[in-house]
C-alpha cells in the first residue's frame, strides 16, 4: 500500500519568506509526527498529533513554526519568516496506534533558505 | 537535543563481515528502535526492542538491550553492499510517543 508522502520534496526559499510543507500519512494512522534533520545529525522531534489534536509541540524551535492537522489526516508544517538556520530536511512520520510503536517515515522535504 | 550517542560514528567493512554499532541513552525508556537511512531515502524501521527484553533477532539483525547500562547494540551479520547506510537508534520514553534519536553511525560495506 501507499506509504507516507511529503511535498514538495525540495524547497528553496529566500530569507523572510513563508513556507508550507505537506504530509500525507498512511491512511488510518492515528499518530503523526514532524521531525527536523540537520545535515549529518539524527532527526529531532518537532511536534506530535493524535488524530487532529496537537498533543506535543515542545520541539518547535520558535513561534515561527506552526503545524496543523485539521481533519486528522493530512498535516501541514508552516514556517514563517524563514531564516538560514531553518535549512534542514523536514521528516513526517505516522504510526498506526496512539503509543510506543514503530513509525513510518516519508522521504522528507529538503528546505534550503538563502 | 539528542538522547544519546552512537559509536562508532563511521564504520567501513568488507562484504561478508559483521558490523556492530552501539547506542547509549540517558533516560528510562519504554522501547528502543533502530532505523536505517539510505542516501536520498527516508528512514526505514528495522527492529524494536522493549525495555523488558534483552535480545531480539530479525533476519541478519541482532539487537541487544542493557537497561542497567542504558545501552544497546545492533549487529548486522554477513553484511552486503546494500547495507551501506546510516543507522540510528531511537528511544521512546515511558511517558511520551516521540522518538529521540542518536546522531547515527555511517556504515560502508565494500564489495
Short mmCIF file of C-alpha atoms in Angstrom, two decimals:
data_model
loop_
_atom_site.label_atom_id
_atom_site.label_comp_id
_atom_site.label_asym_id
_atom_site.label_seq_id
_atom_site.Cartn_x
_atom_site.Cartn_y
_atom_site.Cartn_z
CA UNK A 1 0.00 0.00 0.00
CA UNK A 2 0.95 3.65 -0.16
CA UNK A 3 3.43 4.95 2.35
CA UNK A 4 3.83 8.39 3.86
CA UNK A 5 4.19 11.05 1.21
CA UNK A 6 5.54 14.57 1.55
CA UNK A 7 5.51 17.56 -0.75
CA UNK A 8 7.36 19.36 -2.04
CA UNK A 9 10.47 17.16 -1.94
CA UNK A 10 12.70 20.22 -2.31
CA UNK A 11 12.02 23.81 -1.43
CA UNK A 12 14.26 26.82 -1.85
CA UNK A 13 13.13 29.95 -0.05
CA UNK A 14 14.57 33.40 0.30
CA UNK A 15 15.16 34.53 3.85
CA UNK A 16 11.98 36.04 5.22
CA UNK A 17 9.60 34.03 3.04
CA UNK A 18 6.89 31.81 4.47
CA UNK A 19 6.82 28.13 3.50
CA UNK A 20 4.29 25.32 3.89
CA UNK A 21 5.27 21.68 3.92
CA UNK A 22 2.68 18.96 3.43
CA UNK A 23 2.48 15.44 4.81
CA UNK A 24 0.07 12.69 3.77
CA UNK A 25 0.26 9.91 6.36
CA UNK A 26 -0.66 6.30 5.84
CA UNK A 27 -4.44 6.04 5.72
CA UNK A 28 -5.93 5.26 9.11
CA UNK A 29 -2.82 6.07 11.11
CA UNK A 30 -3.76 7.83 14.31
CA UNK A 31 -0.43 9.42 15.19
CA UNK A 32 1.55 11.88 13.10
CA UNK A 33 4.97 13.33 13.89
CA UNK A 34 7.21 16.02 12.43
CA UNK A 35 10.99 15.89 12.79
CA UNK A 36 13.79 18.18 11.66
CA UNK A 37 17.07 16.66 10.48
CA UNK A 38 20.14 18.83 10.09
CA UNK A 39 22.97 17.66 7.88
CA UNK A 40 24.94 14.86 9.50
CA UNK A 41 22.64 14.63 12.50
CA UNK A 42 19.82 12.44 13.66
CA UNK A 43 16.24 13.70 13.37
CA UNK A 44 14.96 15.90 16.15
CA UNK A 45 11.34 15.91 17.26
CA UNK A 46 9.22 18.94 16.45
CA UNK A 47 5.59 18.10 17.15
CA UNK A 48 3.06 15.26 17.53
CA UNK A 49 -0.61 14.86 16.63
CA UNK A 50 -3.06 12.24 17.76
CA UNK A 51 -5.84 12.48 15.18
CA UNK A 52 -6.48 16.24 14.90
CA UNK A 53 -5.21 17.10 18.38
CA UNK A 54 -1.71 18.51 18.71
CA UNK A 55 -0.60 16.84 21.93
CA UNK A 56 3.04 17.83 21.99
CA UNK A 57 4.70 20.81 20.34
CA UNK A 58 7.65 21.04 22.67
CA UNK A 59 10.18 20.62 19.86
CA UNK A 60 9.09 23.56 17.74
CA UNK A 61 12.14 25.86 17.81
CA UNK A 62 10.28 29.17 17.75
CA UNK A 63 6.86 30.71 17.32
CA UNK A 64 7.64 31.00 13.61
CA UNK A 65 6.89 27.28 13.36
CA UNK A 66 3.28 26.16 13.24
CA UNK A 67 1.71 22.79 12.46
CA UNK A 68 -1.84 21.67 11.93
CA UNK A 69 -3.81 18.54 11.12
CA UNK A 70 -7.37 19.84 10.96
CA UNK A 71 -9.19 16.68 9.86
CA UNK A 72 -6.91 14.15 11.47
CA UNK A 73 -5.28 13.11 8.22
CA UNK A 74 -3.11 15.46 6.14
CA UNK A 75 -0.79 17.74 8.09
CA UNK A 76 0.94 20.97 7.19
CA UNK A 77 4.05 22.41 8.79
CA UNK A 78 4.33 26.12 8.24
CA UNK A 79 7.43 28.19 8.82
CA UNK A 80 7.03 31.94 8.80
CA UNK A 81 9.78 34.44 8.02
CA UNK A 82 12.30 31.70 7.25
CA UNK A 83 15.86 32.06 8.47
CA UNK A 84 19.03 30.37 7.22
CA UNK A 85 19.15 28.19 10.32
CA UNK A 86 15.81 26.67 9.25
CA UNK A 87 17.60 24.91 6.38
CA UNK A 88 17.20 21.19 7.03
CA UNK A 89 15.26 18.13 5.97
CA UNK A 90 11.79 18.01 7.47
CA UNK A 91 10.54 14.49 8.03
CA UNK A 92 6.98 13.41 8.64
CA UNK A 93 6.12 10.06 10.21
CA UNK A 94 2.91 8.27 11.06
CA UNK A 95 2.06 5.45 13.40
CA UNK A 96 -0.93 3.15 13.49
CA UNK A 97 -1.70 3.44 17.16
CA UNK A 98 -1.50 6.01 19.89
CA UNK A 99 1.63 4.91 21.62
CA UNK A 100 5.02 3.31 21.52
CA UNK A 101 5.09 1.63 18.14
CA UNK A 102 7.27 1.89 15.07
CA UNK A 103 6.89 4.97 12.94
CA UNK A 104 6.71 5.05 9.15
CA UNK A 105 8.62 7.93 7.65
CA UNK A 106 8.11 9.89 4.49
CA UNK A 107 11.00 10.83 2.18
CA UNK A 108 11.26 14.30 3.68
CA UNK A 109 11.27 17.84 2.35
CA UNK A 110 14.71 19.42 1.95
CA UNK A 111 14.37 23.12 2.75
CA UNK A 112 17.13 25.48 1.75
CA UNK A 113 16.88 29.08 2.91
CA UNK A 114 19.10 31.51 1.00
CA UNK B 1 18.88 17.84 21.83
CA UNK B 2 19.71 14.24 21.05
CA UNK B 3 19.09 11.49 23.58
CA UNK B 4 22.48 9.88 23.46
CA UNK B 5 25.40 8.81 21.45
CA UNK B 6 26.23 6.13 18.97
CA UNK B 7 29.57 4.68 18.22
CA UNK B 8 31.39 4.35 16.06
CA UNK B 9 30.49 7.47 14.10
CA UNK B 10 31.60 5.69 10.94
CA UNK B 11 32.40 2.09 10.12
CA UNK B 12 33.88 0.62 6.94
CA UNK B 13 33.93 -3.14 6.41
CA UNK B 14 34.22 -5.72 3.66
CA UNK B 15 31.20 -7.52 2.29
CA UNK B 16 30.55 -10.68 4.30
CA UNK B 17 31.92 -9.28 7.56
CA UNK B 18 29.79 -8.48 10.59
CA UNK B 19 29.06 -4.90 11.65
CA UNK B 20 28.37 -3.85 15.23
CA UNK B 21 27.02 -0.47 16.23
CA UNK B 22 26.45 0.74 19.77
CA UNK B 23 23.99 3.21 21.22
CA UNK B 24 23.79 4.81 24.64
CA UNK B 25 20.88 6.78 26.02
CA UNK B 26 20.12 8.85 29.09
CA UNK B 27 16.60 8.33 30.42
CA UNK B 28 14.28 5.45 31.25
CA UNK B 29 12.62 4.04 28.17
CA UNK B 30 9.58 2.08 27.04
CA UNK B 31 11.39 0.75 23.98
CA UNK B 32 14.37 1.31 21.72
CA UNK B 33 14.20 1.18 17.94
CA UNK B 34 16.78 1.02 15.16
CA UNK B 35 16.28 2.76 11.83
CA UNK B 36 18.24 2.79 8.58
CA UNK B 37 18.56 5.78 6.27
CA UNK B 38 19.93 5.41 2.76
CA UNK B 39 21.17 8.36 0.77
CA UNK B 40 18.16 10.09 -0.71
CA UNK B 41 15.63 7.89 1.07
CA UNK B 42 13.62 8.24 4.22
CA UNK B 43 14.13 6.42 7.45
CA UNK B 44 13.15 2.76 7.49
CA UNK B 45 12.28 0.93 10.69
CA UNK B 46 14.44 -2.14 11.30
CA UNK B 47 13.63 -3.53 14.73
CA UNK B 48 12.03 -2.60 18.05
CA UNK B 49 13.11 -3.97 21.43
CA UNK B 50 11.06 -3.32 24.56
CA UNK B 51 12.56 -2.40 27.91
CA UNK B 52 11.77 -5.83 29.36
CA UNK B 53 13.56 -7.63 26.51
CA UNK B 54 17.29 -8.30 26.40
CA UNK B 55 17.81 -9.60 22.87
CA UNK B 56 15.90 -9.72 19.63
CA UNK B 57 16.57 -11.12 16.18
CA UNK B 58 15.22 -10.27 12.76
CA UNK B 59 16.86 -11.92 9.76
CA UNK B 60 20.53 -10.86 9.76
CA UNK B 61 19.92 -8.34 12.55
CA UNK B 62 20.52 -8.93 16.23
CA UNK B 63 19.76 -6.27 18.81
CA UNK B 64 20.66 -6.34 22.48
CA UNK B 65 19.47 -4.03 25.22
CA UNK B 66 21.04 -3.45 28.64
CA UNK B 67 18.79 -1.14 30.61
CA UNK B 68 21.16 -1.10 33.59
CA UNK B 69 23.85 0.42 31.39
CA UNK B 70 21.37 2.33 29.23
CA UNK B 71 22.90 0.90 26.10
CA UNK B 72 22.01 -1.14 23.04
CA UNK B 73 23.89 -2.73 20.21
CA UNK B 74 22.93 -3.63 16.65
CA UNK B 75 24.75 -6.48 14.94
CA UNK B 76 24.40 -7.00 11.20
CA UNK B 77 25.77 -10.37 10.15
CA UNK B 78 27.15 -11.29 6.72
CA UNK B 79 26.97 -7.69 5.53
CA UNK B 80 26.15 -6.79 1.94
CA UNK B 81 26.93 -3.73 -0.14
CA UNK B 82 23.22 -2.86 0.07
CA UNK B 83 23.59 -2.46 3.85
CA UNK B 84 25.57 0.73 3.22
CA UNK B 85 23.56 3.42 5.01
CA UNK B 86 23.30 5.48 8.18
CA UNK B 87 21.92 3.65 11.19
CA UNK B 88 20.13 5.41 14.02
CA UNK B 89 18.93 4.23 17.37
CA UNK B 90 15.88 5.97 18.77
CA UNK B 91 14.24 5.71 22.16
CA UNK B 92 10.66 6.13 23.31
CA UNK B 93 10.25 7.09 26.93
CA UNK B 94 7.64 5.68 29.25
CA UNK B 95 5.73 8.94 29.16
CA UNK B 96 5.85 10.03 25.55
CA UNK B 97 5.37 8.94 22.00
CA UNK B 98 8.12 10.79 20.23
CA UNK B 99 11.32 9.14 19.04
CA UNK B 100 14.54 10.60 20.42
CA UNK B 101 17.35 9.81 18.01
CA UNK B 102 21.08 9.44 18.38
CA UNK B 103 23.49 11.02 15.93
CA UNK B 104 23.85 7.81 13.93
CA UNK B 105 26.55 5.51 12.60
CA UNK B 106 27.55 5.68 8.95
CA UNK B 107 28.18 2.14 7.68
CA UNK B 108 30.01 1.50 4.43
CA UNK B 109 30.18 -2.05 3.13
CA UNK B 110 32.77 -2.51 0.41
CA UNK B 111 32.26 -5.17 -2.24
#
